[in-house]
mmCIF file of C-alpha atoms in Angstrom:
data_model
loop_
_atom_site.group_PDB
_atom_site.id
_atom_site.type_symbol
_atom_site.label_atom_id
_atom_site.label_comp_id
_atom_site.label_asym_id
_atom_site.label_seq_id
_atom_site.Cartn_x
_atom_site.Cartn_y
_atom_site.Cartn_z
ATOM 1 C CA UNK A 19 0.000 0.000 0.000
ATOM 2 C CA UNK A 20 0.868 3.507 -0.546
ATOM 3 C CA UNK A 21 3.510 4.661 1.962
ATOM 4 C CA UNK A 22 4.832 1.217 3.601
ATOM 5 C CA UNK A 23 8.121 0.442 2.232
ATOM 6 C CA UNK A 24 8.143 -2.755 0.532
ATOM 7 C CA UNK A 25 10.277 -5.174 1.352
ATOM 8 C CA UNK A 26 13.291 -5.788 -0.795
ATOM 9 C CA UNK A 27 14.161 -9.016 -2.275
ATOM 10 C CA UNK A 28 16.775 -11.080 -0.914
ATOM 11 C CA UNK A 29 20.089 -10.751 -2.412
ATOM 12 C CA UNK A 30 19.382 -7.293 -3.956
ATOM 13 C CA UNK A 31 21.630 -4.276 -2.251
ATOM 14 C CA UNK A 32 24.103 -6.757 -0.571
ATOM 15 C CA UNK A 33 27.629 -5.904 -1.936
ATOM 16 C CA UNK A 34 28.420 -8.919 -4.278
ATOM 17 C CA UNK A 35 31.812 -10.149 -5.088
ATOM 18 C CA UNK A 36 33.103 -11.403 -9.002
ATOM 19 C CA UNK A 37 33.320 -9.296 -11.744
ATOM 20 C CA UNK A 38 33.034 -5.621 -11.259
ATOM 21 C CA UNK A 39 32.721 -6.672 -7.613
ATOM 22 C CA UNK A 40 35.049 -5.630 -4.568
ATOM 23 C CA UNK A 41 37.687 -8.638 -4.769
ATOM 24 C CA UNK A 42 39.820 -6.839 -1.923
ATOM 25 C CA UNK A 43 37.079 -7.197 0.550
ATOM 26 C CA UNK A 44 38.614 -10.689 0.791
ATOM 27 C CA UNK A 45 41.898 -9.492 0.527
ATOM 28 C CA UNK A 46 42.762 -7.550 2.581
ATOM 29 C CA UNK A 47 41.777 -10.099 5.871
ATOM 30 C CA UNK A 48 43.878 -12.330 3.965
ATOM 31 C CA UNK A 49 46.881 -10.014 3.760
ATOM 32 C CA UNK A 50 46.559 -8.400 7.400
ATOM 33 C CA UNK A 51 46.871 -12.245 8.930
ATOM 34 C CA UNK A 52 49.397 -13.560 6.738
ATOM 35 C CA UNK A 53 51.454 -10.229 8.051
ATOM 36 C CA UNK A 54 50.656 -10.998 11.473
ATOM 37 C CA UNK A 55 52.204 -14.645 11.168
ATOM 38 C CA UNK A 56 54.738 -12.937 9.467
ATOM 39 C CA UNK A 57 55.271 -10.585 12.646
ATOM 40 C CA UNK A 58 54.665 -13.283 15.213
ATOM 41 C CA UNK A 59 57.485 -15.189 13.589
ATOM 42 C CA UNK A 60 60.076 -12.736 13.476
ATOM 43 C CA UNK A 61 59.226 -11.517 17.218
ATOM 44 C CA UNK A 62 58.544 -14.419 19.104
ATOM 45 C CA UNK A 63 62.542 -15.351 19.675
ATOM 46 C CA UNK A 64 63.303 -12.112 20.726
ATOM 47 C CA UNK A 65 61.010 -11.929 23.644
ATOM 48 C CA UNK A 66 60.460 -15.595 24.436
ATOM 49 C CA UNK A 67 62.631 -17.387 26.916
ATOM 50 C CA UNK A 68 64.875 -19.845 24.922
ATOM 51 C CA UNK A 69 64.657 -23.195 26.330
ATOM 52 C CA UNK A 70 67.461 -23.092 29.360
ATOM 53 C CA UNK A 71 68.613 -25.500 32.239
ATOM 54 C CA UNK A 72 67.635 -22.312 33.960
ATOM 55 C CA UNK A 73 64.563 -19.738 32.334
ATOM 56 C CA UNK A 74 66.708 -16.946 31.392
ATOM 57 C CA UNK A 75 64.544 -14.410 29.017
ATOM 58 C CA UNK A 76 66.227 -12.184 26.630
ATOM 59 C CA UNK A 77 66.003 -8.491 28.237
ATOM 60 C CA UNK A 78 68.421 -6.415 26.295
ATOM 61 C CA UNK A 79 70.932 -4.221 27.813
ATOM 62 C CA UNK A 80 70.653 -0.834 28.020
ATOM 63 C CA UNK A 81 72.843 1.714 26.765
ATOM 64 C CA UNK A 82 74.071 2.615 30.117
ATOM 65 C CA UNK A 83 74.735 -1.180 31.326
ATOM 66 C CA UNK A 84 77.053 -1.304 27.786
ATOM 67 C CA UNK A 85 79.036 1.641 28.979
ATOM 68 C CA UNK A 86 79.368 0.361 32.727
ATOM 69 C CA UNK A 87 80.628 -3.162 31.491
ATOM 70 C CA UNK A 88 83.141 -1.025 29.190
ATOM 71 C CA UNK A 89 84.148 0.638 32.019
ATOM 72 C CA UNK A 90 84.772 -2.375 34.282
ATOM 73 C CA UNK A 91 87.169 -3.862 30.737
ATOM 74 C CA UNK A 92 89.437 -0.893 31.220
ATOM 75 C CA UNK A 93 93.061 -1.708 30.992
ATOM 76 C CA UNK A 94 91.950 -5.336 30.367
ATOM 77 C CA UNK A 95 93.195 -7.879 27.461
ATOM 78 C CA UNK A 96 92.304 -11.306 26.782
ATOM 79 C CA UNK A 97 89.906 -13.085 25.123
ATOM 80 C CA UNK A 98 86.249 -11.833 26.398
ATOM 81 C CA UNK A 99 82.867 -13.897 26.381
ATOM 82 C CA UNK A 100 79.313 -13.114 27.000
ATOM 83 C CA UNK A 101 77.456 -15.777 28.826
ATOM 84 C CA UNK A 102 73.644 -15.830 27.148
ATOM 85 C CA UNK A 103 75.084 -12.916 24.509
ATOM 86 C CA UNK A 104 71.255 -12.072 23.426
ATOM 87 C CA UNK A 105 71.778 -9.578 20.586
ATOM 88 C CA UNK A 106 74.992 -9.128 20.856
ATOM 89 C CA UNK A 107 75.570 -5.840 21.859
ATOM 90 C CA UNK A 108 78.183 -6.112 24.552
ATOM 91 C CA UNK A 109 80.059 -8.638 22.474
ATOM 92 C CA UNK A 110 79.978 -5.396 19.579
ATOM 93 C CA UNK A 111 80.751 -3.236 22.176
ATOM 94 C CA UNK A 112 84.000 -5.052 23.212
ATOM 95 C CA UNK A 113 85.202 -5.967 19.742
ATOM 96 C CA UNK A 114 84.765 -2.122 18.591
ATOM 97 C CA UNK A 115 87.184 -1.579 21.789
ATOM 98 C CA UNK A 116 89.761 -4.299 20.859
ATOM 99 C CA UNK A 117 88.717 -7.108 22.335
ATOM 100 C CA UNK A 118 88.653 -10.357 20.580
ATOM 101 C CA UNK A 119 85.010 -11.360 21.565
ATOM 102 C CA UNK A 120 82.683 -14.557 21.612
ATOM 103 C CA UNK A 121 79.154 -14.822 22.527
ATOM 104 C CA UNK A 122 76.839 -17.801 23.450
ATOM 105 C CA UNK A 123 73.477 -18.012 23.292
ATOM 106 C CA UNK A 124 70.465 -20.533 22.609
ATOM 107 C CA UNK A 125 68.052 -18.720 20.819
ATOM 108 C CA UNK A 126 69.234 -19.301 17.175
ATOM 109 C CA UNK A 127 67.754 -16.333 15.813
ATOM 110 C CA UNK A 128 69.312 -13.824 18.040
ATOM 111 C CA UNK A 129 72.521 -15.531 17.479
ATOM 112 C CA UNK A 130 71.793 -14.826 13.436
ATOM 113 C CA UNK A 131 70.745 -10.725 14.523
ATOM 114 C CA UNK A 132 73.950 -10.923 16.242
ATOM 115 C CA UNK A 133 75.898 -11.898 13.568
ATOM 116 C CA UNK A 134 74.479 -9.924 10.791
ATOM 117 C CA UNK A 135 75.039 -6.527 13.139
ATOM 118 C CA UNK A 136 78.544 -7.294 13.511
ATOM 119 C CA UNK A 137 78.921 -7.443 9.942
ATOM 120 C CA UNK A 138 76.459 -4.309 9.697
ATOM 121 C CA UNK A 139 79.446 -2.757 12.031
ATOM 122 C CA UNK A 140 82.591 -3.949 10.787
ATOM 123 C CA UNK A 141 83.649 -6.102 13.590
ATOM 124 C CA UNK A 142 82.664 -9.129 12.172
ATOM 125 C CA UNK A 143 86.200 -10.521 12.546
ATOM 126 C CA UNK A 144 86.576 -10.095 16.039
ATOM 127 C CA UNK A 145 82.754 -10.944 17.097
ATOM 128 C CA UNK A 146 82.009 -14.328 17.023
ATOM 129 C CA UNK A 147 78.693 -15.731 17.865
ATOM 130 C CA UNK A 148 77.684 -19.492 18.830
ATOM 131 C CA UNK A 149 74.490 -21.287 19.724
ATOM 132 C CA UNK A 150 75.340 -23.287 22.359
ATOM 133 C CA UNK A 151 73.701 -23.984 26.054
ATOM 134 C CA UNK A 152 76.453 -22.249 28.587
ATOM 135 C CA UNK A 153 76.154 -25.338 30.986
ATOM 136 C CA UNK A 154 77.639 -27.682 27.604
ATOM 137 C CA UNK A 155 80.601 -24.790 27.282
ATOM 138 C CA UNK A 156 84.036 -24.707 29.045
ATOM 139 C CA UNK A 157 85.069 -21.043 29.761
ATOM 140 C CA UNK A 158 88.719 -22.112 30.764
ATOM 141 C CA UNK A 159 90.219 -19.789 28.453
ATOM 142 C CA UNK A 160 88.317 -16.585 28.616
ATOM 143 C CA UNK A 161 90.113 -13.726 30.451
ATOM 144 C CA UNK A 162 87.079 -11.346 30.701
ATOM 145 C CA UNK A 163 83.613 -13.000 31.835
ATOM 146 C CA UNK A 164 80.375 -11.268 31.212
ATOM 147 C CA UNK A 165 77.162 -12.434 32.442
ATOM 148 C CA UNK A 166 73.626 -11.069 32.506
ATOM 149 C CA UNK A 167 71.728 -13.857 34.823
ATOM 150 C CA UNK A 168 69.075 -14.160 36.618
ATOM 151 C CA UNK A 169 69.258 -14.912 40.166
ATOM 152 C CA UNK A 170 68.210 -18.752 40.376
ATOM 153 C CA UNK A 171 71.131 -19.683 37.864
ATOM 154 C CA UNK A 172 73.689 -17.064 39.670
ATOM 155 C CA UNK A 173 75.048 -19.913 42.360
ATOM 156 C CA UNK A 174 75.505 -22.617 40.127
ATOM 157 C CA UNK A 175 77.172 -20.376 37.679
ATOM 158 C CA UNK A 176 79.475 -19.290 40.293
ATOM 159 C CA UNK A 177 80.543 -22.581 40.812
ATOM 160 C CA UNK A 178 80.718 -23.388 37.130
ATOM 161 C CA UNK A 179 83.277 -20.482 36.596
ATOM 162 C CA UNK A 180 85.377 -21.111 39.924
ATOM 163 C CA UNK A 181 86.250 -24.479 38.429
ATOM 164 C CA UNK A 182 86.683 -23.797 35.459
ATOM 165 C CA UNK A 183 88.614 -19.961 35.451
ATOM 166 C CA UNK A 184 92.183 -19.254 35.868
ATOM 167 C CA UNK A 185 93.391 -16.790 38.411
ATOM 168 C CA UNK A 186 93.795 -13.577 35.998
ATOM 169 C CA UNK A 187 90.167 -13.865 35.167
ATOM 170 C CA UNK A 188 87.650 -11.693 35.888
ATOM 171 C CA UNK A 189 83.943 -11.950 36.077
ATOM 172 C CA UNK A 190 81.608 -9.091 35.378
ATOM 173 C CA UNK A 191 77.842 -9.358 36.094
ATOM 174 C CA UNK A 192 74.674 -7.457 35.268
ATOM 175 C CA UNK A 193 71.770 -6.421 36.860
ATOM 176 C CA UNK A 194 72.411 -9.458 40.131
ATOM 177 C CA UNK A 195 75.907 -10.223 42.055
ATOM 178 C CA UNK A 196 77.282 -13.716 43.032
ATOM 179 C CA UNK A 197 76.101 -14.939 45.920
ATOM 180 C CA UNK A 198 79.009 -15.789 47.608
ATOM 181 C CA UNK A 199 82.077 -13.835 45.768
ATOM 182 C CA UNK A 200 82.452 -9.856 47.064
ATOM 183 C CA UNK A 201 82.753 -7.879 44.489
ATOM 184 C CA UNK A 202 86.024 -5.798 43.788
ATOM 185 C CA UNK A 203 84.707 -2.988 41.910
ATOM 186 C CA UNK A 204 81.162 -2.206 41.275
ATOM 187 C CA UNK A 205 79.580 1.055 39.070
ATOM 188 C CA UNK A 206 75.770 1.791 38.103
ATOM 189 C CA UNK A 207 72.823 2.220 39.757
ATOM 190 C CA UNK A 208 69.498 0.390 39.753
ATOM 191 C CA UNK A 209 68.744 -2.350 36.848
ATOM 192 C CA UNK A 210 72.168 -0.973 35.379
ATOM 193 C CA UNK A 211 74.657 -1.950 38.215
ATOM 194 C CA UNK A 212 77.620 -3.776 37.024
ATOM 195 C CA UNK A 213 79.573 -6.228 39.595
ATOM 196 C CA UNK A 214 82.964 -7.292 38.711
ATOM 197 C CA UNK A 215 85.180 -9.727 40.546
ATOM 198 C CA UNK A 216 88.890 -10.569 40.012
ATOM 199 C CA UNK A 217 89.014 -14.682 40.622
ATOM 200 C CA UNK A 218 92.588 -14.267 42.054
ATOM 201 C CA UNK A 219 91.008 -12.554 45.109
ATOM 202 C CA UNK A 220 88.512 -14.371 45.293
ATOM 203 C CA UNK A 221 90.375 -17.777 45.492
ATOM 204 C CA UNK A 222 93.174 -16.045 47.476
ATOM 205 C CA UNK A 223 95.595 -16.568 44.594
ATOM 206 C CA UNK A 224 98.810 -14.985 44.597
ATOM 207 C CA UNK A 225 99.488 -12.080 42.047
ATOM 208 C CA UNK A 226 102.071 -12.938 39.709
ATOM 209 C CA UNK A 227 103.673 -10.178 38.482
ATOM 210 C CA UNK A 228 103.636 -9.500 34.434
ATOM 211 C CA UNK A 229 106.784 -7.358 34.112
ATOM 212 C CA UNK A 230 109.867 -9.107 33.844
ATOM 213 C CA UNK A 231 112.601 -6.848 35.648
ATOM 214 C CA UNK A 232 115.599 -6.585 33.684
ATOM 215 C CA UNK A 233 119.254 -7.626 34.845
ATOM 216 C CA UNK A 234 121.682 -5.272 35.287
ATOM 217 C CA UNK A 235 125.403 -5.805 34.375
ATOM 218 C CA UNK A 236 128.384 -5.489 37.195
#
């Protein structure tokens, strides 16, 4: 009758897809999730906890930590590692400084970041990256120890390194001390505090001098 809408076929003023139609419609969900997988990939590693005898998440170090565990390598030589190396910053840090660096961690693709920004910066020849689980790795050679940790692996590490360390080593940690070592020099403040602890005091070892006195003629 006149005045009362009529109702309108089914099917008519619906959008339709086909020809002429809006194909993107369909698209474009399909493009937004395949670019979140995408995403989800590519992040997950980094902010995961890689599967450890201990959980140790990847945090990454700020700019200030870097510059404290520079500070604590001053006047240092030696081979350096990074225990758990993440994205490799300190080991870049240290290489850029001289040091002949090596990091281990378990997250494969954060060992792969690490590598491709040492190449990124040049260092590539003196930072070296491994995936490895730090409880399957002898540090026996390392002069220069650095370890961001996480309390509940922090006495069995200690242990680990006391047997394993020689005398001229020394051990710098981030963000949590040793339990049972006292720490010989220590900068930072909060979340950036840097420990570091000479293994010769620590096991009471005597200091053997480096400088070999020359002889003097009669």
């Amino acid at each position: 009758s006149p005045g009362v809408p009529q109702a309108m076929p089914a099917g008519q003023g619906e959008p339709q897809a086909g020809p002429g139609g809006r194909p993107w419609a369909l698209l474009v969900p399909a493009a937004v999730g395949g670019t979140l997988v995408a995403l989800y990939a590519v992040a997950v590693p980094f902010v995961a906890p890689a599967l450890r005898k201990v959980c140790l998440p990847f945090v990454p170090a700020t700019a200030a930590q870097v510059q404290n565990v520079l500070r604590m390598l001053e006047n240092r030589s030696g081979p350096l590692v990074d225990i758990g190396s993440g994205d490799g910053r300190i080991v870049i840090a240290a290489a850029k400084k001289g040091f002949k660096a090596v990091g281990y961690e378990l997250n494969p693709w954060l060992v792969w970041y690490s590598r491709y920004r040492a190449w990124r910066d040049g260092v590539h020849q003196n930072a070296k990256f491994y995936i490895s689980d730090l409880w399957k790795v002898s540090f026996s050679h390392y002069r220069n120890i650095v370890v961001f940790g996480v309390p509940q692996m922090m006495p069995q590490l200690e242990k680990k390194l006391e047997e394993e360390l020689e005398c001229n080593a020394r051990i710098i940690a981030c963000r949590f001390p040793f339990p049972c070592w006292i720490p010989d020099h220590t900068t930072g403040k909060g979340i950036d505090t840097v420990w570091a602890y000479d293994l010769k005091h620590s096991r009471g070892c005597e200091t053997k001098s480096l400088e070999i006195t020359p002889k003097t003629e009669s």
